[in-house]
Each structure stands twice: as C-alpha cells, then as structure tokens.
Short mmCIF file of C-alpha atoms and ligand atoms in Angstrom, two decimals:
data_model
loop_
_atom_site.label_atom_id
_atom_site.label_comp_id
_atom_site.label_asym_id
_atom_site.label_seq_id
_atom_site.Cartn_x
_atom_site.Cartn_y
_atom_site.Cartn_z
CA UNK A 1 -60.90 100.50 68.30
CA UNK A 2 -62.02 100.99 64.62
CA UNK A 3 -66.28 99.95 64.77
CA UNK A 4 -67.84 100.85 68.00
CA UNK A 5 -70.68 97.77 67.99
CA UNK A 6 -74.10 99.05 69.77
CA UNK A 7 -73.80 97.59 73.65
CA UNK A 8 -75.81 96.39 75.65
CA UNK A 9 -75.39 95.37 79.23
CA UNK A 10 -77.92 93.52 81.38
CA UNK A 11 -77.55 93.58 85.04
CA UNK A 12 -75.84 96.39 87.00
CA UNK A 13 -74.04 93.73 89.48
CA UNK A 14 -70.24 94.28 89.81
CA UNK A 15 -69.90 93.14 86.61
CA UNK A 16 -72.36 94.85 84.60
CA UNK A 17 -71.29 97.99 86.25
CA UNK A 18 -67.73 97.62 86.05
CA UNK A 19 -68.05 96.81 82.18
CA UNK A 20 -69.86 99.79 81.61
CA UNK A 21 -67.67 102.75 83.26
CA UNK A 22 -64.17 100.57 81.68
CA UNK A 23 -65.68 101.05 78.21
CA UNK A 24 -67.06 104.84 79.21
CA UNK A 25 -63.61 105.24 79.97
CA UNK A 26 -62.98 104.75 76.77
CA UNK A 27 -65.26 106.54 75.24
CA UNK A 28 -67.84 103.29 74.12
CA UNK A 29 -71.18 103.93 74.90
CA UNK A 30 -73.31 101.12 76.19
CA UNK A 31 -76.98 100.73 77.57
CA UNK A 32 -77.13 99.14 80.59
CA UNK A 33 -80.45 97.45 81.90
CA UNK A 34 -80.89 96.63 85.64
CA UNK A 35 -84.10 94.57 86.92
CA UNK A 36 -84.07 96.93 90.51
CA UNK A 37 -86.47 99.73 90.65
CA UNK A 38 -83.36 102.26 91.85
CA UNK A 39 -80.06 101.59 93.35
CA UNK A 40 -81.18 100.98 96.73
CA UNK A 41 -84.61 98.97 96.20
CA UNK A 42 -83.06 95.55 98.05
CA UNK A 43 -79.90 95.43 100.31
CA UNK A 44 -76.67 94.12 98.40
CA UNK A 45 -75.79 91.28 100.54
CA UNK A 46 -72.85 90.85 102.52
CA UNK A 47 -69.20 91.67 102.62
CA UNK A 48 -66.83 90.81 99.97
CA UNK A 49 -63.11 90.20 99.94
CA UNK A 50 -61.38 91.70 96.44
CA UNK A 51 -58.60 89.62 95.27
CA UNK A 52 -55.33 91.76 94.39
CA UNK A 53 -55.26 89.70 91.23
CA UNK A 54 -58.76 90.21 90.02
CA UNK A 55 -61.28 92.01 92.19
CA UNK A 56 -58.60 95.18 92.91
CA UNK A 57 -56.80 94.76 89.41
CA UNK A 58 -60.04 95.52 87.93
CA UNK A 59 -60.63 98.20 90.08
CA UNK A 60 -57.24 99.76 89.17
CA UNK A 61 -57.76 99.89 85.65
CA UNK A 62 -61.21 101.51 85.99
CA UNK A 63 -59.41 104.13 87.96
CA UNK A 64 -60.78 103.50 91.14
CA UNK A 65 -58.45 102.39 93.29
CA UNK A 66 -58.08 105.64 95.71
CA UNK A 67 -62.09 105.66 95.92
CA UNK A 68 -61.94 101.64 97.25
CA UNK A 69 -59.22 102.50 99.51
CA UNK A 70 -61.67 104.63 101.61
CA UNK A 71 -64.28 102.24 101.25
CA UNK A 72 -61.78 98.81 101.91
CA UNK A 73 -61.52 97.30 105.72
CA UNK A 74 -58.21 95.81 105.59
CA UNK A 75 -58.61 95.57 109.50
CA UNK A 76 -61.57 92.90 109.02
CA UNK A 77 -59.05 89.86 107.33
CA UNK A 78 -59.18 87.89 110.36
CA UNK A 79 -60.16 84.50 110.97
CA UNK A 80 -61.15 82.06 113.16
CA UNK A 81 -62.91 78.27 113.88
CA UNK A 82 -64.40 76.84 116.66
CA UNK A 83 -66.10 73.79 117.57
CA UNK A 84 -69.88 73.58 118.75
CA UNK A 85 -68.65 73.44 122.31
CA UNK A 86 -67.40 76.96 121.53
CA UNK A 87 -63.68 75.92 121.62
CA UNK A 88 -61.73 77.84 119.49
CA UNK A 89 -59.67 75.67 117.30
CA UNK A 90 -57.83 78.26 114.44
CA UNK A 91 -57.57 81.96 114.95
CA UNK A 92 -55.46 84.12 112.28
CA UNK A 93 -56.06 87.66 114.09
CA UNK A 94 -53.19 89.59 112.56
CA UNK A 95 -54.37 89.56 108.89
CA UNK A 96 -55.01 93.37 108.79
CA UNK A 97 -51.41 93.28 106.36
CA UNK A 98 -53.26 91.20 104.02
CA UNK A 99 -54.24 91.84 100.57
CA UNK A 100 -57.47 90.72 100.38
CA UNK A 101 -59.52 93.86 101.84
CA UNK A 102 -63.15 93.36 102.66
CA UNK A 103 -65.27 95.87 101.73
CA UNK A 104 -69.56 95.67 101.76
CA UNK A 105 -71.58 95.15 98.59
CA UNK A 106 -73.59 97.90 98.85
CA UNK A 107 -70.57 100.49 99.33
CA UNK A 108 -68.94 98.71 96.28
CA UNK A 109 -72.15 98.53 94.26
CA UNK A 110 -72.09 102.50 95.23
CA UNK A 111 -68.74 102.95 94.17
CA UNK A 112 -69.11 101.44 91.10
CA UNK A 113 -72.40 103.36 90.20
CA UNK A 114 -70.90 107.33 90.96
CA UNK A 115 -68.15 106.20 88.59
CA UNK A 116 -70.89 106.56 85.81
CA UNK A 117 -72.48 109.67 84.14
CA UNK A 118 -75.89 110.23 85.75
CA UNK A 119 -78.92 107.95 83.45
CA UNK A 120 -75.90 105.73 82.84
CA UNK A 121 -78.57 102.92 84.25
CA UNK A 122 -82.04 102.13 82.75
CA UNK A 123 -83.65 100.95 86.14
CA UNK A 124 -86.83 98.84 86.31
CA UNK A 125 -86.24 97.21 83.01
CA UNK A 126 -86.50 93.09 83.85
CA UNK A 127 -85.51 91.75 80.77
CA UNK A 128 -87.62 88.68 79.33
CA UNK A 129 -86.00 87.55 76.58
CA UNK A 130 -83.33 88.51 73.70
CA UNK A 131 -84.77 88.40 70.22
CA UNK A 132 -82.33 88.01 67.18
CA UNK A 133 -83.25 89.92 64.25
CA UNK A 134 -82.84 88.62 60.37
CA UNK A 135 -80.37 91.66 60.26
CA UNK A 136 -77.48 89.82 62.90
CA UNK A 137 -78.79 92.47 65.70
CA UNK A 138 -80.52 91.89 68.52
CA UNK A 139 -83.73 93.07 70.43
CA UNK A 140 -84.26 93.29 74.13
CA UNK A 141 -87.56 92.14 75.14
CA UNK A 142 -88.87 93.80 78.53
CA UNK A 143 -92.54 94.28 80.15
CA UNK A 144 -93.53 96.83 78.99
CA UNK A 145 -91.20 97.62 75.62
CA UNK A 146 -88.83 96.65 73.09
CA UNK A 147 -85.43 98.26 73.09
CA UNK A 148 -83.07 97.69 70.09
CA UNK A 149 -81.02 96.73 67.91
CA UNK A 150 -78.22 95.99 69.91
CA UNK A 151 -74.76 94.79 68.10
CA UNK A 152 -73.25 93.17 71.31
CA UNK A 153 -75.68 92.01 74.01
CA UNK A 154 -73.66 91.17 77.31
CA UNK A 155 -75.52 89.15 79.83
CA UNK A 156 -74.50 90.03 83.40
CA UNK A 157 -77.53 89.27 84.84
CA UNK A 158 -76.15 86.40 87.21
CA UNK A 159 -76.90 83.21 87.81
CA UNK A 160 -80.53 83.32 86.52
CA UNK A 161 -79.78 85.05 83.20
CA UNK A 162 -81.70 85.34 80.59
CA UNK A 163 -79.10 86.19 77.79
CA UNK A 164 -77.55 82.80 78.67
CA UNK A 165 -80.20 81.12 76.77
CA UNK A 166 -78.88 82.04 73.95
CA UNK A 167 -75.60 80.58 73.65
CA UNK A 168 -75.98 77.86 76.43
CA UNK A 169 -78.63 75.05 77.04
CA UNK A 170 -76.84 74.50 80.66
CA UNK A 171 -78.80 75.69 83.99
CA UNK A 172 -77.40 76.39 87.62
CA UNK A 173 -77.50 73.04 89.22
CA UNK A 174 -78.48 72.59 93.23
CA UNK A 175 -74.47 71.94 95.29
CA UNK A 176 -76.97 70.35 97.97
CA UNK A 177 -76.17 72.57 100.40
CA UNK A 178 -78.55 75.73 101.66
CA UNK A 179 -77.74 78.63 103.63
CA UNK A 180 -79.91 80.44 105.74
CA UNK A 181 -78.69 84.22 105.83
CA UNK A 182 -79.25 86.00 109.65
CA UNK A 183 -77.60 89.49 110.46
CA UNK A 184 -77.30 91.33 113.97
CA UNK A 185 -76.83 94.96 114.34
CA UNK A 186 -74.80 96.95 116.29
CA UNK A 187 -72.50 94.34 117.38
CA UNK A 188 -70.12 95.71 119.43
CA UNK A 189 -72.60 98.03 121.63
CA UNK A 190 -75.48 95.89 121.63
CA UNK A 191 -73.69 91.90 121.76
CA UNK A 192 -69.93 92.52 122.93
CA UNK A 193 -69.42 88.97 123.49
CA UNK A 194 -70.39 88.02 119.92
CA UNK A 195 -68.22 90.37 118.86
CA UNK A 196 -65.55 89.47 121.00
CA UNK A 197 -66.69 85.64 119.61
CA UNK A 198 -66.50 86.90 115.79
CA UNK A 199 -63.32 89.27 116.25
CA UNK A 200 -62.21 90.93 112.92
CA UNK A 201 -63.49 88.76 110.25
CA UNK A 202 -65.01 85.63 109.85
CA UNK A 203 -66.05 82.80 112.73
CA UNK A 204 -66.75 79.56 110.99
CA UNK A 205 -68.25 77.15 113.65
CA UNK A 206 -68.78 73.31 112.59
CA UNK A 207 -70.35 70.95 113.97
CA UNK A 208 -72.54 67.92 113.37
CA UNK A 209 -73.00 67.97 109.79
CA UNK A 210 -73.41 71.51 109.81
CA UNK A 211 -71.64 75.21 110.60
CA UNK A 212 -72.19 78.78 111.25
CA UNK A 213 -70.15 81.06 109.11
CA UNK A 214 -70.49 84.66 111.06
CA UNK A 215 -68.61 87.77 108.75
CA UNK A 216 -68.09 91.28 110.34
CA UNK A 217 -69.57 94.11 108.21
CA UNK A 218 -69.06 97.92 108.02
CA UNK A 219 -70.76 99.48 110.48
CA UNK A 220 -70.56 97.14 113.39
CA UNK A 221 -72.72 94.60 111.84
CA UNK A 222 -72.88 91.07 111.64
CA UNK A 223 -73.82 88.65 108.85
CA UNK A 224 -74.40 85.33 109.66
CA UNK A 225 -74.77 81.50 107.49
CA UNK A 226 -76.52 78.47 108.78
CA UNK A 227 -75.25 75.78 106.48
CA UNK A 228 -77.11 72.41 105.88
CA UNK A 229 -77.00 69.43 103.34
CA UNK A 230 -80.14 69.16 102.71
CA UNK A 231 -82.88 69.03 99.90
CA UNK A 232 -83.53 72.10 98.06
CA UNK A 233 -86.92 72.65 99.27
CA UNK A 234 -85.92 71.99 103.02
CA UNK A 235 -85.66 75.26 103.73
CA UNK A 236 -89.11 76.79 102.51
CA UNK A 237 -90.82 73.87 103.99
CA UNK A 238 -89.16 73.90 107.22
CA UNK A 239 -89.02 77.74 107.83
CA UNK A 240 -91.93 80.33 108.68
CA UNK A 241 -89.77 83.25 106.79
CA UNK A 242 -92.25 85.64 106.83
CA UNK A 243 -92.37 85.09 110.87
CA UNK A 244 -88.62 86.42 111.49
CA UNK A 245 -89.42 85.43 115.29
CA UNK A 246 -90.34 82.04 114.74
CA UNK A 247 -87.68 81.25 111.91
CA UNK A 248 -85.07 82.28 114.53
CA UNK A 249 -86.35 79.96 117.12
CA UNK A 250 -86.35 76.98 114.45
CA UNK A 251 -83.29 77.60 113.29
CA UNK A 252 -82.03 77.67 116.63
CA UNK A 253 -83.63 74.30 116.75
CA UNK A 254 -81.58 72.73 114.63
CA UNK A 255 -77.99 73.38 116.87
CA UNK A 256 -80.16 72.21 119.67
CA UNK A 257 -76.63 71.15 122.40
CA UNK A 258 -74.11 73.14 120.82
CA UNK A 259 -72.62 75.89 123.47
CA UNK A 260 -75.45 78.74 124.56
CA UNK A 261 -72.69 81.64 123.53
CA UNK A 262 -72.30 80.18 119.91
CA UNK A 263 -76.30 80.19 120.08
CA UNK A 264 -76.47 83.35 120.85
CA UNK A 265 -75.55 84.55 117.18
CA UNK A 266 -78.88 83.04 116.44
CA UNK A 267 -80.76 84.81 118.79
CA UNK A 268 -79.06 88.29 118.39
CA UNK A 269 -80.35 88.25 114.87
CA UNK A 270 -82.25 91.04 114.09
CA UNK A 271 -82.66 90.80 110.54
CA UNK A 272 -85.03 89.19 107.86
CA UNK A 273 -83.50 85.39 108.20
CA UNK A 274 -83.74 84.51 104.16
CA UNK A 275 -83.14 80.90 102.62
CA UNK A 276 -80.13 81.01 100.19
CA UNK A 277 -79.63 77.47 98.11
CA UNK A 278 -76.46 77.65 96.40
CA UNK A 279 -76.54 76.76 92.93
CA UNK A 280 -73.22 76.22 90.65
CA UNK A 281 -72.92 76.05 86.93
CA UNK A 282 -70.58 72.87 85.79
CA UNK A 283 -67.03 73.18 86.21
CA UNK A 284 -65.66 73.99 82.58
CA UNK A 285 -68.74 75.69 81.10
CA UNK A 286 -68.39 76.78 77.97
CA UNK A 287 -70.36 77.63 74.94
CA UNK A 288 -69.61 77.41 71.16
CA UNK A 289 -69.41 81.89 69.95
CA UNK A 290 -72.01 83.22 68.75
CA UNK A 291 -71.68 86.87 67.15
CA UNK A 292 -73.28 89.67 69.55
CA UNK A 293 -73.87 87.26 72.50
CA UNK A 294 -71.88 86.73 75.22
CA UNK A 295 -71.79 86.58 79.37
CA UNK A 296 -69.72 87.83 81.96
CA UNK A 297 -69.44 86.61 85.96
CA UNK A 298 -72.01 84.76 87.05
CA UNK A 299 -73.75 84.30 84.24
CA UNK A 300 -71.18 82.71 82.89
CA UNK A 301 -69.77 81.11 85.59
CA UNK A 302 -71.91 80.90 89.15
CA UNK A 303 -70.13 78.94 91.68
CA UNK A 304 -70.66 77.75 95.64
CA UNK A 305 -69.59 81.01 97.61
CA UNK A 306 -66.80 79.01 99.39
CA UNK A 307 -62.98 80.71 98.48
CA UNK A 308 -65.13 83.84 97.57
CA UNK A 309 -63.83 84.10 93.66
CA UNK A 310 -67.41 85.01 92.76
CA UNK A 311 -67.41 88.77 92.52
CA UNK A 312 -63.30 89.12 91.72
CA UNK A 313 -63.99 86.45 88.70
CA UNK A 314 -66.88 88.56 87.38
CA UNK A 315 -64.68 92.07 87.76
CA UNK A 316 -61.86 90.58 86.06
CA UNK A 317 -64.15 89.06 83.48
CA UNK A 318 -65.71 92.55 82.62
CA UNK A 319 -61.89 94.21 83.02
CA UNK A 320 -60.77 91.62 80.39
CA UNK A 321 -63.35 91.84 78.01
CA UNK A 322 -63.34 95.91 77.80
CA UNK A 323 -59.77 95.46 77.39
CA UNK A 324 -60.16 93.24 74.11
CA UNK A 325 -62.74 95.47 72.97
CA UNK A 326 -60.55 98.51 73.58
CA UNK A 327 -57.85 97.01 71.53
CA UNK A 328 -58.53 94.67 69.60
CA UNK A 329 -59.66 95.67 66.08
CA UNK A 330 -62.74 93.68 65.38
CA UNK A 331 -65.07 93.67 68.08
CA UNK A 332 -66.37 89.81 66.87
CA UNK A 333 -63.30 88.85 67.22
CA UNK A 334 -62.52 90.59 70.51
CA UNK A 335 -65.39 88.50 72.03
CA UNK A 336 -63.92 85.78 70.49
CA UNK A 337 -60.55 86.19 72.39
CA UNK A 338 -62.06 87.02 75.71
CA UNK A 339 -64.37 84.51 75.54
CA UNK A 340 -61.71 81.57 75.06
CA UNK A 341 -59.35 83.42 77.66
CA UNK A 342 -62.18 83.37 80.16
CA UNK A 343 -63.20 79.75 79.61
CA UNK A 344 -59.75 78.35 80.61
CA UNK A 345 -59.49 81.08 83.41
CA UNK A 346 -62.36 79.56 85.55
CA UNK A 347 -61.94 75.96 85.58
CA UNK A 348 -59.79 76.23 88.70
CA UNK A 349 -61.54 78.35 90.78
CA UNK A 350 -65.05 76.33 89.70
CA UNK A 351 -63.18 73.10 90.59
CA UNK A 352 -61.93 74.44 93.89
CA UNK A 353 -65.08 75.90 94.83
CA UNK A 354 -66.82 73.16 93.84
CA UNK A 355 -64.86 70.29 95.91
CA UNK A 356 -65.31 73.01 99.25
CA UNK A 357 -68.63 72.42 98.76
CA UNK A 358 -68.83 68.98 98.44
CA UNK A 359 -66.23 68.05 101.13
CA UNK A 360 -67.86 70.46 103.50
CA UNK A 361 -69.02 68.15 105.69
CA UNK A 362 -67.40 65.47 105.36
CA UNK A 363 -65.86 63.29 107.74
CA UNK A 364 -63.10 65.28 107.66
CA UNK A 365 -64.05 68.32 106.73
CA UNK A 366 -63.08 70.25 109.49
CA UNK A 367 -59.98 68.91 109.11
CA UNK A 368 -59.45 70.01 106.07
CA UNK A 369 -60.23 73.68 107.04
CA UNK A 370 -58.13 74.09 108.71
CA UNK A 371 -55.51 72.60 106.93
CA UNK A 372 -56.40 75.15 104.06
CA UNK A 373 -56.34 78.13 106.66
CA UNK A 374 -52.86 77.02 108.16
CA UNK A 375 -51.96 76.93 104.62
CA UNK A 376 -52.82 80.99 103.81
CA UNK A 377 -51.19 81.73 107.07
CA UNK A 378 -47.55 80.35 105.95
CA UNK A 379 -48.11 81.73 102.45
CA UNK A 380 -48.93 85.06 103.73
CA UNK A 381 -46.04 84.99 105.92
CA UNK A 382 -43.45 84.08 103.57
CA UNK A 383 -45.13 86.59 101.32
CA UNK A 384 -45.44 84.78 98.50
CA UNK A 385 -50.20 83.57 98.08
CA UNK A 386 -53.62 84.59 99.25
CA UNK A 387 -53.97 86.31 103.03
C1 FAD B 401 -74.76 83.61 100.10
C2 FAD B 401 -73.73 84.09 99.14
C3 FAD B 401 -72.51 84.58 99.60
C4 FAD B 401 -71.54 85.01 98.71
N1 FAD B 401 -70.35 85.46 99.19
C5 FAD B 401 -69.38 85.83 98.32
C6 FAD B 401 -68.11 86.27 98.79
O1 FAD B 401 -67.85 86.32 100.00
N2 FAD B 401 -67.17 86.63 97.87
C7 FAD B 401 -67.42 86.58 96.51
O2 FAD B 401 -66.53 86.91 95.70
N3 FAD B 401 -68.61 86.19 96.05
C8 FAD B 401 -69.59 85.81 96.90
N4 FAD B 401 -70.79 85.40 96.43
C9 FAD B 401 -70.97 85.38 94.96
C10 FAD B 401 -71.18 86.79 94.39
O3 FAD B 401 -72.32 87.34 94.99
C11 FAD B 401 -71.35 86.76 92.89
O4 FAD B 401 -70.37 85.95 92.30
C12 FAD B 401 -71.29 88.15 92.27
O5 FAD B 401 -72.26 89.00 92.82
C13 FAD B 401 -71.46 88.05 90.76
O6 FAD B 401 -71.57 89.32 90.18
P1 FAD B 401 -72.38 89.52 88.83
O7 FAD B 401 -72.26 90.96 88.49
O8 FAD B 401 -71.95 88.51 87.84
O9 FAD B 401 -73.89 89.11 89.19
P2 FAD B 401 -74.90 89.67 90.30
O10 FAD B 401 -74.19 90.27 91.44
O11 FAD B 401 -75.86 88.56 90.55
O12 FAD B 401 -75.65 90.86 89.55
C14 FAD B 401 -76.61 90.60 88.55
C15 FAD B 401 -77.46 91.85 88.37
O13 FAD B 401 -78.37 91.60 87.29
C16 FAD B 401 -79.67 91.98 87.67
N5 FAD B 401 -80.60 91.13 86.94
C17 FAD B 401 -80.83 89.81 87.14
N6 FAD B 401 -81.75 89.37 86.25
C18 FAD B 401 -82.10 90.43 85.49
C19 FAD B 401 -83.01 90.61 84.41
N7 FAD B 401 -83.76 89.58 83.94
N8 FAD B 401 -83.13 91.84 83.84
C20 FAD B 401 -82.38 92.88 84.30
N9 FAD B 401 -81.50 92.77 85.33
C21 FAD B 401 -81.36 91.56 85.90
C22 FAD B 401 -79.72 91.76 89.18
O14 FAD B 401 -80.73 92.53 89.79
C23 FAD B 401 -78.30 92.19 89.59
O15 FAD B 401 -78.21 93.57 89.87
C24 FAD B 401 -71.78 84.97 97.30
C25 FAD B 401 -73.01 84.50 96.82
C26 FAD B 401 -73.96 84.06 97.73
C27 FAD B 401 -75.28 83.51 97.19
#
C-alpha cells in the first residue's frame, strides 16, 4: 500500500478486532476504541457457529486458524426439535463432521484480543459522536476527550453505532419478535436429563406461537431463548428482571401446559434472565461513500439472529476490507471497492434472515423448520452446503 491513512476503529466486537490485528499484520497501525471498561467487564453472549466461507476464512487469513482449532467444538453441531409435549420431531446427532464449529464468544473475543500487541485497545472510551474537520479528517468525540484527526474512521460499534450517522439516516428497526436470554450451569452434573434433552447442540422447541431455542456451551453450560411476537416493550413491562426468581417463574408462566421436562429448562436457569428485542437494519442497506467513513458487521448490516450469519458476515467484512486496503493503492478508493462488494454481499443473508423471522411462527412455521433442517442434512451428506 503506498499512503497509510490514520485508522480508527470503534468497537472491539469480532469485527473491530479482527480488522485491527489483519491490518497489524500488515504493518497499518490503527486506534481502536472499545466502550467496555476491560475485556471482561460483561459476559460475551452465547455460542457462535463460524462459517467455513466467512467466519473461519477470516480467521485463516489473520493467521489464526491453529489457535481456533483448540478453542472450536466441532462435537456441539447437533440438532434437534421437539414439540411442547416434549416429542422429539428432528434430531441430526451426527454433525460432529460438519464444518460449521461452534465455539463461545468470549473464547473467540479472547482469541481475537492475544492476537494484538498489548495497549492495542483504548478501553473505556464510549464514543459520542464523530466530528468532521474543515481539513477532510475526522475527530472522535468521547466523555471525557477528543482524540484526532483520524483519516479513516471505521464504525464497528454494532447495531447502535454511532459512526453510522454519518453516512446513513437509517436506524435498526423492531423484527417484532423478543427473546428472553436464560442460561443453566453445569448441565450435565447438575440437570442430566436436560442435557440428555439438549444433546450436542441446539434444542429448538415450538409451540403455540412461541419456542425455546436451548444451545450447549463450553463448559457444560446451557444457553437458553424464550421467543415471543410481541410488542417491543412487552418484555420490560411484563418481567421483574432485576428479581431473577420471579422472572423465571413468569416466564415459566407463559408455557403454562407444555410437558414439565421441557419446563424444566426454565427452572434450571441459574442465570440473570435478560430481555433481548431483535432489531434488523433493511434488507439492502446501503449508503452513498463518503471519504474516511465507513462500517463494518453490524453496523452496517444487523440482522434477526436466525441462520447465525451475524458474526461470520462482520469477520468477512473486516477480512475484505483489510484486504482492499492492503492492496489496493488508494485507500479512498479501497473503501470504495469494499464498500460496493459488501453491499451486494449481504442482501441474501439479510433477506433470509429476515423471512426466518417473520415466518417464525407462522402457521406453518414448524413446518418449515424442519424442512430447512432436512435440507442441511442431505447437503451435508452429499457433501456439497452448510452442516
Ligand atoms: C440473542 C442474539 C443471538 C445471536 N446469535 C448469533 C449466532 O448464533 N451466530 C451469529 O453469527 N450471530 C449471532 N448474533 C449476532 C452477532 O452477535 C453479531 O452479528 C456480531 O456480534 C456482530 O459483530 P460486530 O463486531 O459487528 O458487533 P458487536 O459484536 O456488537 O461489537 C460491537 C462492539 O462495539 C462496542 N461499542 C458499541 N458502541 C460503542 C461506542 N459508542 N463506543 C465504543 N465502543 C462501542 C461494543 O461494546 C462491542 O464490543 C446474535 C445476536 C443476538 C442479539
């Protein structure tokens, strides 16, 4: 690369993070701003499954594929659905030859932050807004300071952003659908017949209007979505979430006559229970360039968690536009490229995600789930599409 622009990166999500050790790779210095007091001020979430195509390419070219490898379940592919009477109706158990490993946030977030030299990451900076300057730069407004100029300012501070401001007028819009987030601990000693229930993988239990979506975590541990159409402020009115004890029993409320051993999940839960609306940015957003702004992953692109492109899109996003800025000779330009490369890239996965979520529940929504599991089964086995 000929000019090396002055980078900045906010958010150290995957794909803040994985931006900023592909371009260290390189040689590029960047500044990268993170909202979290330290690396381990909130839990990470769940686990994720990394696409070969995306999530693992992007890995690969950041030269850390042997370090995911020891981190990766491949044993935890499986997956299953039941009814509410507890019937099981789908189970793919043999998915450990898949390629679509599953591998916990925080161990990724981890693996993606000892890949970078130490003070890589300016912690407990929230940014506030991004000031342009008469001279084409930009400042970075936070609390307490001003940090600039900045050439390139590259928002992957996820659905919320505040770089997207800048070059878009759009907002995350509610799917209508809200998930409340349980966990239990120490599955297999503590519950064995959940975990006998939940196997290795994913239980997704439907049921009058509504499911359970159980995942197995590292470390014998369970994470758990109630899933309801339902206003957006349903949850926060309905729920006590400061009172773990008495959000459990009200959530258990609401699957009042489906099978005691499904309801157990509920009352295993150990965990804060936490209110999750899912918010998705329209399908084909896109913004006209602007020099020294641009977005990557969610920011970009948030979508309903349903066929889990999330985190792969916004690793393959920050893979793709390192590349062009490796390369290509003018970094305006290379934004340019990756930005029109990336549009076109996410319409389908938007649109797919986006029609999960509005056909879950429909009349025949369970139908269709399993339709679309059948369907990964026979592609797996004739080698040839997703596991
Ligand atoms: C319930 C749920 C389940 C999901 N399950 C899956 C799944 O199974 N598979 C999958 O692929 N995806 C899943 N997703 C989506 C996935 O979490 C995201 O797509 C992915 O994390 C996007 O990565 P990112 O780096 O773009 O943004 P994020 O992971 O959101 O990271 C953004 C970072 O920016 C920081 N930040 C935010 N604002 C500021 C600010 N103002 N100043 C400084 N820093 C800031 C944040 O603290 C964070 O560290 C799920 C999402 C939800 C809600």
């Amino acid at each position: 690369m000929i000019q090396i622009p002055r980078i900045a990166i906010i958010g150290a999500g995957p794909g803040g993070l994985m931006l900023a050790r592909l371009l260290h790779l390189d040689g590029i210095p960047t500044a990268l701003f993170e909202r979290d007091a330290h690396a381990l001020a909130r839990a990470q979430g769940g686990t994720l499954d990394l696409h070969a195509d995306s999530g693992q390419l992007a890995l690969e070219r950041a030269g850390l594929t042997d370090g995911f490898r020891l981190i990766a379940r491949y044993e935890d592919q499986g997956s299953r659905v039941y009814d509410k009477t507890g019937a099981l109706l789908f189970a793919d158990d043999k998915a450990a030859d898949g390629d679509r490993p599953e591998v916990d946030r925080t161990a990724l977030r981890e693996l993606l932050l000892a890949s970078l030299p130490a003070g890589s990451i300016r912690w407990d900076h929230v940014l506030r807004e991004v000031q342009a300057r008469e001279d084409g730069a930009y400042d970075l407004v936070f609390d307490d300071e001003t940090v600039g100029p900045f050439d390139l300012v590259v928002g992957a501070d996820g659905a919320w952003s505040r770089v997207r401001p800048l070059v878009s007028a759009y907002k995350p819009q509610y799917s209508g659908l809200t998930f409340i987030e349980f966990g239990i601990d120490a599955v297999d000693e503590r519950h064995p017949a959940l975990s006998r229930l939940v196997g290795r993988g994913k239980a997704d239990i439907q049921g009058d209007g509504r499911a359970l979506i159980v995942q197995r975590n590292g470390d014998a541990h369970l994470r758990g979505y109630a899933i309801f159409r339902v206003p957006p402020d349903w949850a926060t009115t309905t729920f006590d979430f400061a009172s773990p004890a008495s959000a459990r029993a009200r959530l258990a409320a609401e699957f009042e006559g489906w099978a005691p051993e499904v309801l157990d999940l509920i009352w295993a839960s150990n965990d804060q229970i936490v209110p999750r609306p899912i918010h998705a940015m329209p399908v084909g957003h896109h913004w006209p360039n602007r020099a020294g702004i641009t977005l990557i992953g969610d920011a970009a692109h948030v979508m309903s968690p349903f066929g889990g492109e999330g985190v792969n899109a916004a690793m393959l996003d920050a893979a793709e536009l390192a590349r062009h800025l490796i390369e290509d000779g003018n970094w305006k330009n290379a934004v340019r490229a990756y930005e029109t490369a990336m549009f076109a890239r996410l319409v389908e996965p938007a649109e797919q995600a986006a029609e999960a979520a509005a056909t879950e529940f429909s009349h025949i929504g369970l139908e269709l789930t399993l339709r679309h599991l059948a369907g990964h089964v026979r592609l797996r086995r004739e080698g040839a599409g997703p596991s």
